[in-house]
Every structure is written in structure tokens, then in C-alpha cells.
Amino acid sequence: MGRVTSRTPVLRIRGEHRSTRPDTVAAEEPLEIRLDGSPLAVTMRTPGDDFDLVHGFLATEGIIRTPGDVAGLRYCDSVDADGRNTYNVVDVDLAPGVPIPDTGLERNFYTSSSCGVCGKASIDAIRTKTSFDVAADDVRLELATLLALPDRLRGAQEVFDKTGGLHAAGLFSGDGELLALREDVGRHNAVDKVVGDAVRAGRLPLSGQVLMVSGRASFELTQKAAMAGIPVLAAVSAPSSLAVELAREVGITLVGFLRGDGCNVYTGTERIPLD
């Protein structure tokens, strides 16, 4: 397996002080996802939890819904200059009856660690419809519980403590219990890893749960939450206008600027009682 972190020499400047020392940085390597031997997507990710990432990606793209939709998956032979397997290619066998998507017209599935929807032809092409009725989820989230989530997320980020360079996605219960956490250089990858963990365990839809992310709330992360049946998406930074539009459309409670003693609730305010 690839390494989650690596060491590199740096020139450290602190005021008048100069020193050369090794530093720990987050690893970033490509992962190619294949379906039945044919390339589907390439994403830049932090190695680790790759099978969760693949399951989450396929689920949030609407290709699979249950663990039974995947008949098998494996690392392919992808060697470096020294002949060692890089573990950077995963081939997925879909179960009989699960259709292989036709990506030729709508999307070039190349993604980066910063933007999982790069290459989509249009907004219409990425407005994937969820099969879960997120709007009907009656979860209620106490404000004190919501405000505590960023510290709980940050406290569980082990690799971030070493590198300062990873996004995190955490899945919480309605009473604030951390159920799953994943870190990655790409925020969409971190979400796919969390969702993929749930897919592999057969836990979708993730009703009554909260997805907390360490960055901003983009359209894509909102779509991934909807595809996983998550009723609440909270972020420490700002949402985009399309994220707000999609959250309102599918019935997600979207929270931004969640930090300290405050936040902005953009949609679904009824899930956060203030009385």
C-alpha cells in the first residue's frame, strides 16, 4: 500500500531564524478505478481506505446502491520503476444485472483532489437523482450538539496532526456520536471514503445522521450527502450557491461557517430546534 505521509527536507523560516529540517507532508497519488477492466475514473487521493473510496464513489455516482452490487474488487498490477506494485489501480466487478455506465457523452471521469466534478459537461449532467427521500427524514439536532461537532472532528484527525494538510469527513449520529471518520487530500475523497464504509456494511441510507466536513460545502458534497441519504450536511466554511440550491431541492439541512459558538443554517432550519 502507498504511504499516507512522507518525509521531505524543508527550509524552515521563523522570523530571523533559518533551519533545514525534515517535514511530514500528506501523500497524494492517483487512483484509477476500472469497471470490468475498463477505465472509469482517475482521482488524486491519499492512499488508504481505497476500497471504501471506490464503493463511495460508485454509490454517490449512482452506479451501485448496496454491497451486493459489487461482485468483487482487487488491486491490479501497477508497478513503479523498481517493479513494485503501486496499489494505484482498482478493478471492480459489478454483480450481474448492474449496468455499466456510459460515460462517453456526459462526463470525463478525471477528477482532482480539490474538485470531484471537474470534467462534467454541465450542471444537468451532475444533478444525479437520489433514490432516498431525504426530505422526509425527521431527525432533530440540538444546537449544542451541532456546535460541538467541529472540535470532535478535529480531535479525531490523526494524520492532520502530523501534516496540517488533509481534509476530513466525519459521520455523526443525531446526538453527536462520531460513527466514522476519514481523511484525504481531497474533501470529496474523504466523503466517498466515509460513504463507502457505510455501503460496504449495508447501512445506506444514512438516515438521522450528520455529515461534517472540514472545508467548504460544495455542490458535489451536497450531492454525495443526498445520494447516501444523509439529512444534515455541516461545514466549517462557506457553501456555494449551487450547494444551497441543491440542498433546498432535496431537503438537506445545510449548515455553514460552523465554528466557535455560531453557524449559518441555509436550508432545513426546522431540524435544529432553538426553543
mmCIF file of C-alpha atoms in Angstrom:
data_model
loop_
_atom_site.group_PDB
_atom_site.id
_atom_site.type_symbol
_atom_site.label_atom_id
_atom_site.label_comp_id
_atom_site.label_asym_id
_atom_site.label_seq_id
_atom_site.Cartn_x
_atom_site.Cartn_y
_atom_site.Cartn_z
ATOM 1 C CA MET A 1 0.000 0.000 0.000
ATOM 2 C CA GLY A 2 1.082 3.586 -0.537
ATOM 3 C CA ARG A 3 2.064 5.716 2.384
ATOM 4 C CA VAL A 4 -0.331 8.178 3.982
ATOM 5 C CA THR A 5 2.537 10.588 4.693
ATOM 6 C CA SER A 6 6.102 11.111 3.510
ATOM 7 C CA ARG A 7 9.138 12.991 4.776
ATOM 8 C CA THR A 8 10.872 15.737 2.852
ATOM 9 C CA PRO A 9 13.586 18.303 3.699
ATOM 10 C CA VAL A 10 12.397 21.902 4.057
ATOM 11 C CA LEU A 11 13.961 25.280 4.713
ATOM 12 C CA ARG A 12 12.165 26.498 7.841
ATOM 13 C CA ILE A 13 11.916 30.276 8.282
ATOM 14 C CA ARG A 14 10.606 31.735 11.515
ATOM 15 C CA GLY A 15 11.354 35.412 11.793
ATOM 16 C CA GLU A 16 15.148 35.744 11.890
ATOM 17 C CA HIS A 17 15.683 32.036 12.403
ATOM 18 C CA ARG A 18 16.575 29.745 9.481
ATOM 19 C CA SER A 19 16.998 26.000 9.631
ATOM 20 C CA THR A 20 16.864 22.944 7.394
ATOM 21 C CA ARG A 21 14.888 20.049 8.759
ATOM 22 C CA PRO A 22 12.723 17.131 7.609
ATOM 23 C CA ASP A 23 8.975 17.745 7.485
ATOM 24 C CA THR A 24 5.995 15.429 7.184
ATOM 25 C CA VAL A 25 3.644 16.035 4.249
ATOM 26 C CA ALA A 26 0.421 14.328 3.230
ATOM 27 C CA ALA A 27 0.817 11.788 0.450
ATOM 28 C CA GLU A 28 -1.037 12.298 -2.811
ATOM 29 C CA GLU A 29 -1.158 9.621 -5.503
ATOM 30 C CA PRO A 30 -3.503 8.793 -8.390
ATOM 31 C CA LEU A 31 -6.086 6.058 -8.059
ATOM 32 C CA GLU A 32 -7.545 4.638 -11.254
ATOM 33 C CA ILE A 33 -10.935 2.962 -10.903
ATOM 34 C CA ARG A 34 -11.831 0.362 -13.514
ATOM 35 C CA LEU A 35 -15.113 -1.447 -14.135
ATOM 36 C CA ASP A 36 -14.700 -4.935 -15.526
ATOM 37 C CA GLY A 37 -11.253 -3.981 -16.765
ATOM 38 C CA SER A 38 -12.280 -0.731 -18.476
ATOM 39 C CA PRO A 39 -11.062 2.624 -17.071
ATOM 40 C CA LEU A 40 -13.806 4.671 -15.411
ATOM 41 C CA ALA A 41 -12.140 7.360 -13.294
ATOM 42 C CA VAL A 42 -8.858 8.685 -12.010
ATOM 43 C CA THR A 43 -8.776 10.626 -8.765
ATOM 44 C CA MET A 44 -5.872 12.090 -6.809
ATOM 45 C CA ARG A 45 -6.129 10.784 -3.270
ATOM 46 C CA THR A 46 -4.263 9.983 -0.076
ATOM 47 C CA PRO A 47 -3.580 6.214 -0.101
ATOM 48 C CA GLY A 48 -5.556 4.233 2.432
ATOM 49 C CA ASP A 49 -9.174 3.063 2.679
ATOM 50 C CA ASP A 50 -9.119 2.705 -1.103
ATOM 51 C CA PHE A 51 -11.898 0.116 -1.223
ATOM 52 C CA ASP A 52 -14.092 2.448 0.862
ATOM 53 C CA LEU A 53 -13.260 5.232 -1.589
ATOM 54 C CA VAL A 54 -14.223 3.094 -4.573
ATOM 55 C CA HIS A 55 -17.513 1.960 -3.029
ATOM 56 C CA GLY A 56 -18.363 5.519 -2.003
ATOM 57 C CA PHE A 57 -17.524 6.927 -5.414
ATOM 58 C CA LEU A 58 -19.649 4.332 -7.199
ATOM 59 C CA ALA A 59 -22.551 4.850 -4.786
ATOM 60 C CA THR A 60 -22.547 8.648 -4.955
ATOM 61 C CA GLU A 61 -22.393 8.454 -8.750
ATOM 62 C CA GLY A 62 -25.498 6.265 -8.725
ATOM 63 C CA ILE A 63 -23.710 3.209 -10.132
ATOM 64 C CA ILE A 64 -24.259 0.978 -7.082
ATOM 65 C CA ARG A 65 -26.579 1.089 -4.051
ATOM 66 C CA THR A 66 -25.740 -1.959 -1.957
ATOM 67 C CA PRO A 67 -22.655 -4.061 -1.227
ATOM 68 C CA GLY A 68 -24.263 -6.848 -3.274
ATOM 69 C CA ASP A 69 -23.943 -4.696 -6.392
ATOM 70 C CA VAL A 70 -20.183 -5.324 -6.278
ATOM 71 C CA ALA A 71 -19.198 -8.902 -7.098
ATOM 72 C CA GLY A 72 -15.518 -8.290 -6.425
ATOM 73 C CA LEU A 73 -12.709 -5.768 -6.487
ATOM 74 C CA ARG A 74 -8.960 -6.029 -6.420
ATOM 75 C CA TYR A 75 -5.766 -4.092 -6.854
ATOM 76 C CA CYS A 76 -4.305 -4.539 -10.317
ATOM 77 C CA ASP A 77 -0.647 -4.889 -11.201
ATOM 78 C CA SER A 78 0.538 -1.294 -11.456
ATOM 79 C CA VAL A 79 4.281 -1.175 -10.963
ATOM 80 C CA ASP A 80 6.744 1.641 -10.404
ATOM 81 C CA ALA A 81 10.221 1.974 -11.918
ATOM 82 C CA ASP A 82 11.544 -0.587 -9.439
ATOM 83 C CA GLY A 83 8.884 -3.149 -10.292
ATOM 84 C CA ARG A 84 6.916 -2.719 -7.056
ATOM 85 C CA ASN A 85 3.122 -2.622 -7.065
ATOM 86 C CA THR A 86 1.934 0.947 -6.505
ATOM 87 C CA TYR A 87 -1.571 -0.150 -5.459
ATOM 88 C CA ASN A 88 -2.899 2.720 -7.547
ATOM 89 C CA VAL A 89 -5.336 0.780 -9.761
ATOM 90 C CA VAL A 90 -8.524 -0.923 -8.504
ATOM 91 C CA ASP A 91 -10.664 -3.070 -10.796
ATOM 92 C CA VAL A 92 -14.314 -3.606 -9.854
ATOM 93 C CA ASP A 93 -16.559 -6.439 -10.985
ATOM 94 C CA LEU A 94 -20.197 -5.394 -10.889
ATOM 95 C CA ALA A 95 -22.758 -8.017 -9.988
ATOM 96 C CA PRO A 96 -24.889 -9.479 -12.794
ATOM 97 C CA GLY A 97 -27.698 -7.103 -13.699
ATOM 98 C CA VAL A 98 -25.889 -3.934 -12.528
ATOM 99 C CA PRO A 99 -25.418 -1.826 -15.666
ATOM 100 C CA ILE A 100 -22.049 -0.317 -16.511
ATOM 101 C CA PRO A 101 -22.486 3.446 -17.010
ATOM 102 C CA ASP A 102 -21.969 5.026 -20.390
ATOM 103 C CA THR A 103 -19.613 7.903 -19.629
ATOM 104 C CA GLY A 104 -18.808 8.798 -23.205
ATOM 105 C CA LEU A 105 -21.372 11.576 -23.687
ATOM 106 C CA GLU A 106 -21.854 13.155 -20.266
ATOM 107 C CA ARG A 107 -18.636 13.063 -18.328
ATOM 108 C CA ASN A 108 -14.914 12.640 -18.492
ATOM 109 C CA PHE A 109 -14.386 10.952 -15.119
ATOM 110 C CA TYR A 110 -10.979 12.537 -14.433
ATOM 111 C CA THR A 111 -11.056 14.235 -11.062
ATOM 112 C CA SER A 112 -8.537 16.022 -8.898
ATOM 113 C CA SER A 113 -8.046 16.121 -5.146
ATOM 114 C CA SER A 114 -9.693 19.539 -4.989
ATOM 115 C CA CYS A 115 -12.704 19.146 -7.279
ATOM 116 C CA GLY A 116 -14.510 15.891 -7.829
ATOM 117 C CA VAL A 117 -16.789 17.249 -10.553
ATOM 118 C CA CYS A 118 -14.126 18.610 -12.896
ATOM 119 C CA GLY A 119 -14.883 17.433 -16.416
ATOM 120 C CA LYS A 120 -18.641 17.186 -16.044
ATOM 121 C CA ALA A 121 -20.269 18.502 -19.173
ATOM 122 C CA SER A 122 -22.926 20.570 -17.442
ATOM 123 C CA ILE A 123 -24.814 21.111 -14.223
ATOM 124 C CA ASP A 124 -27.612 18.952 -15.630
ATOM 125 C CA ALA A 125 -25.184 16.048 -16.036
ATOM 126 C CA ILE A 126 -24.248 16.035 -12.348
ATOM 127 C CA ARG A 127 -27.685 16.501 -10.820
ATOM 128 C CA THR A 128 -27.851 12.782 -10.070
ATOM 129 C CA LYS A 129 -31.165 11.783 -8.533
ATOM 130 C CA THR A 130 -31.067 10.094 -5.169
ATOM 131 C CA SER A 131 -33.324 7.133 -4.507
ATOM 132 C CA PHE A 132 -33.678 8.128 -0.831
ATOM 133 C CA ASP A 133 -36.339 10.519 0.490
ATOM 134 C CA VAL A 134 -34.015 12.800 2.442
ATOM 135 C CA ALA A 135 -36.708 15.438 2.873
ATOM 136 C CA ALA A 136 -38.846 13.021 4.911
ATOM 137 C CA ASP A 137 -36.078 12.413 7.487
ATOM 138 C CA ASP A 138 -37.383 13.716 10.826
ATOM 139 C CA VAL A 139 -34.045 13.923 12.675
ATOM 140 C CA ARG A 140 -33.669 16.830 15.109
ATOM 141 C CA LEU A 141 -30.268 18.175 16.116
ATOM 142 C CA GLU A 142 -29.783 20.197 19.292
ATOM 143 C CA LEU A 143 -27.795 23.381 18.716
ATOM 144 C CA ALA A 144 -25.272 22.487 21.423
ATOM 145 C CA THR A 145 -24.669 19.132 19.729
ATOM 146 C CA LEU A 146 -24.188 20.811 16.354
ATOM 147 C CA LEU A 147 -21.741 23.380 17.732
ATOM 148 C CA ALA A 148 -19.618 20.639 19.306
ATOM 149 C CA LEU A 149 -19.042 18.755 16.032
ATOM 150 C CA PRO A 150 -16.038 20.727 14.661
ATOM 151 C CA ASP A 151 -13.964 20.088 17.787
ATOM 152 C CA ARG A 152 -14.924 16.416 17.788
ATOM 153 C CA LEU A 153 -13.966 16.137 14.133
ATOM 154 C CA ARG A 154 -10.674 17.948 14.625
ATOM 155 C CA GLY A 155 -9.817 15.897 17.695
ATOM 156 C CA ALA A 156 -10.065 12.682 15.696
ATOM 157 C CA GLN A 157 -7.834 13.814 12.800
ATOM 158 C CA GLU A 158 -4.682 11.836 13.476
ATOM 159 C CA VAL A 159 -2.926 12.427 10.145
ATOM 160 C CA PHE A 160 -3.804 16.133 10.101
ATOM 161 C CA ASP A 161 -1.856 16.499 13.352
ATOM 162 C CA LYS A 162 1.247 15.268 11.520
ATOM 163 C CA THR A 163 0.838 17.166 8.249
ATOM 164 C CA GLY A 164 -1.691 20.001 8.575
ATOM 165 C CA GLY A 165 -2.675 19.146 5.003
ATOM 166 C CA LEU A 166 -5.672 16.839 4.966
ATOM 167 C CA HIS A 167 -9.408 17.326 4.737
ATOM 168 C CA ALA A 168 -11.669 15.313 6.983
ATOM 169 C CA ALA A 169 -15.204 13.999 6.731
ATOM 170 C CA GLY A 170 -16.968 12.677 9.793
ATOM 171 C CA LEU A 171 -20.283 10.898 10.111
ATOM 172 C CA PHE A 172 -22.110 11.644 13.357
ATOM 173 C CA SER A 173 -25.298 10.376 14.933
ATOM 174 C CA GLY A 174 -28.063 12.836 15.782
ATOM 175 C CA ASP A 175 -26.786 13.015 19.359
ATOM 176 C CA GLY A 176 -23.230 13.844 18.297
ATOM 177 C CA GLU A 177 -21.525 10.438 18.458
ATOM 178 C CA LEU A 178 -18.712 10.058 15.914
ATOM 179 C CA LEU A 179 -19.538 6.992 13.824
ATOM 180 C CA ALA A 180 -16.848 7.178 11.137
ATOM 181 C CA LEU A 181 -14.041 9.491 10.068
ATOM 182 C CA ARG A 182 -11.789 9.547 7.038
ATOM 183 C CA GLU A 183 -9.013 11.934 5.964
ATOM 184 C CA ASP A 184 -7.770 12.703 2.463
ATOM 185 C CA VAL A 185 -6.102 15.439 0.429
ATOM 186 C CA GLY A 186 -9.404 15.696 -1.437
ATOM 187 C CA ARG A 187 -12.503 16.628 0.521
ATOM 188 C CA HIS A 188 -14.712 14.706 -1.924
ATOM 189 C CA ASN A 189 -12.486 11.643 -1.434
ATOM 190 C CA ALA A 190 -12.841 11.887 2.344
ATOM 191 C CA VAL A 191 -16.633 11.930 1.925
ATOM 192 C CA ASP A 192 -16.547 8.997 -0.511
ATOM 193 C CA LYS A 193 -14.471 7.003 1.986
ATOM 194 C CA VAL A 194 -16.991 7.640 4.768
ATOM 195 C CA VAL A 195 -19.918 6.778 2.494
ATOM 196 C CA GLY A 196 -18.100 3.761 1.086
ATOM 197 C CA ASP A 197 -17.541 2.383 4.577
ATOM 198 C CA ALA A 198 -21.310 2.539 5.079
ATOM 199 C CA VAL A 199 -22.027 0.992 1.667
ATOM 200 C CA ARG A 200 -19.771 -1.979 2.385
ATOM 201 C CA ALA A 201 -21.573 -2.544 5.695
ATOM 202 C CA GLY A 202 -25.015 -2.273 4.065
ATOM 203 C CA ARG A 203 -26.005 0.786 6.138
ATOM 204 C CA LEU A 204 -27.437 3.042 3.416
ATOM 205 C CA PRO A 205 -29.468 5.188 3.657
ATOM 206 C CA LEU A 206 -27.693 7.064 6.442
ATOM 207 C CA SER A 207 -30.922 8.336 7.953
ATOM 208 C CA GLY A 208 -30.802 10.528 11.039
ATOM 209 C CA GLN A 209 -27.085 11.231 10.637
ATOM 210 C CA VAL A 210 -24.882 14.278 10.110
ATOM 211 C CA LEU A 211 -22.025 14.638 7.644
ATOM 212 C CA MET A 212 -19.418 17.095 8.966
ATOM 213 C CA VAL A 213 -16.665 18.296 6.623
ATOM 214 C CA SER A 214 -13.569 20.297 7.420
ATOM 215 C CA GLY A 215 -13.721 22.602 4.404
ATOM 216 C CA ARG A 216 -16.444 24.255 2.406
ATOM 217 C CA ALA A 217 -19.773 22.771 1.352
ATOM 218 C CA SER A 218 -19.693 22.401 -2.422
ATOM 219 C CA PHE A 219 -22.446 21.264 -4.780
ATOM 220 C CA GLU A 220 -20.729 17.913 -5.139
ATOM 221 C CA LEU A 221 -20.536 17.213 -1.419
ATOM 222 C CA THR A 222 -24.213 18.094 -1.115
ATOM 223 C CA GLN A 223 -24.981 15.678 -3.945
ATOM 224 C CA LYS A 224 -22.965 12.942 -2.242
ATOM 225 C CA ALA A 225 -24.873 13.509 1.005
ATOM 226 C CA ALA A 226 -28.164 13.237 -0.875
ATOM 227 C CA MET A 227 -27.098 10.066 -2.672
ATOM 228 C CA ALA A 228 -26.223 8.490 0.702
ATOM 229 C CA GLY A 229 -29.488 9.596 2.318
ATOM 230 C CA ILE A 230 -27.807 11.965 4.791
ATOM 231 C CA PRO A 231 -30.232 14.662 6.036
ATOM 232 C CA VAL A 232 -27.723 17.133 7.513
ATOM 233 C CA LEU A 233 -24.506 18.466 5.957
ATOM 234 C CA ALA A 234 -22.364 20.769 8.098
ATOM 235 C CA ALA A 235 -19.148 22.550 7.103
ATOM 236 C CA VAL A 236 -16.681 24.793 8.886
ATOM 237 C CA SER A 237 -16.545 27.083 5.846
ATOM 238 C CA ALA A 238 -18.942 28.534 3.292
ATOM 239 C CA PRO A 239 -21.368 26.742 0.977
ATOM 240 C CA SER A 240 -21.673 27.554 -2.693
ATOM 241 C CA SER A 241 -24.860 28.878 -4.251
ATOM 242 C CA LEU A 242 -25.414 25.575 -6.063
ATOM 243 C CA ALA A 243 -24.949 23.660 -2.816
ATOM 244 C CA VAL A 244 -27.688 25.748 -1.229
ATOM 245 C CA GLU A 245 -29.939 25.280 -4.260
ATOM 246 C CA LEU A 246 -29.490 21.505 -4.279
ATOM 247 C CA ALA A 247 -29.903 21.193 -0.504
ATOM 248 C CA ARG A 248 -33.190 23.068 -0.709
ATOM 249 C CA GLU A 249 -34.311 20.940 -3.658
ATOM 250 C CA VAL A 250 -33.695 17.553 -1.998
ATOM 251 C CA GLY A 251 -34.453 18.510 1.610
ATOM 252 C CA ILE A 252 -30.999 18.561 3.203
ATOM 253 C CA THR A 253 -30.279 20.802 6.188
ATOM 254 C CA LEU A 254 -27.181 22.716 5.094
ATOM 255 C CA VAL A 255 -25.023 24.385 7.758
ATOM 256 C CA GLY A 256 -22.004 26.569 7.006
ATOM 257 C CA PHE A 257 -19.439 28.559 8.978
ATOM 258 C CA LEU A 258 -19.849 26.101 11.854
ATOM 259 C CA ARG A 259 -17.200 27.252 14.289
ATOM 260 C CA GLY A 260 -16.988 28.575 17.819
ATOM 261 C CA ASP A 261 -20.421 29.416 19.175
ATOM 262 C CA GLY A 262 -22.147 30.077 15.853
ATOM 263 C CA CYS A 263 -23.118 28.906 12.401
ATOM 264 C CA ASN A 264 -25.285 29.770 9.422
ATOM 265 C CA VAL A 265 -28.199 27.447 8.621
ATOM 266 C CA TYR A 266 -29.044 27.877 4.943
ATOM 267 C CA THR A 267 -31.751 25.261 4.454
ATOM 268 C CA GLY A 268 -33.825 22.880 6.546
ATOM 269 C CA THR A 269 -33.860 25.059 9.658
ATOM 270 C CA GLU A 270 -36.709 23.010 11.162
ATOM 271 C CA ARG A 271 -34.232 20.225 12.028
ATOM 272 C CA ILE A 272 -32.411 22.493 14.505
ATOM 273 C CA PRO A 273 -34.918 23.487 17.215
ATOM 274 C CA LEU A 274 -33.968 26.655 19.088
ATOM 275 C CA ASP A 275 -36.623 26.612 21.824
#
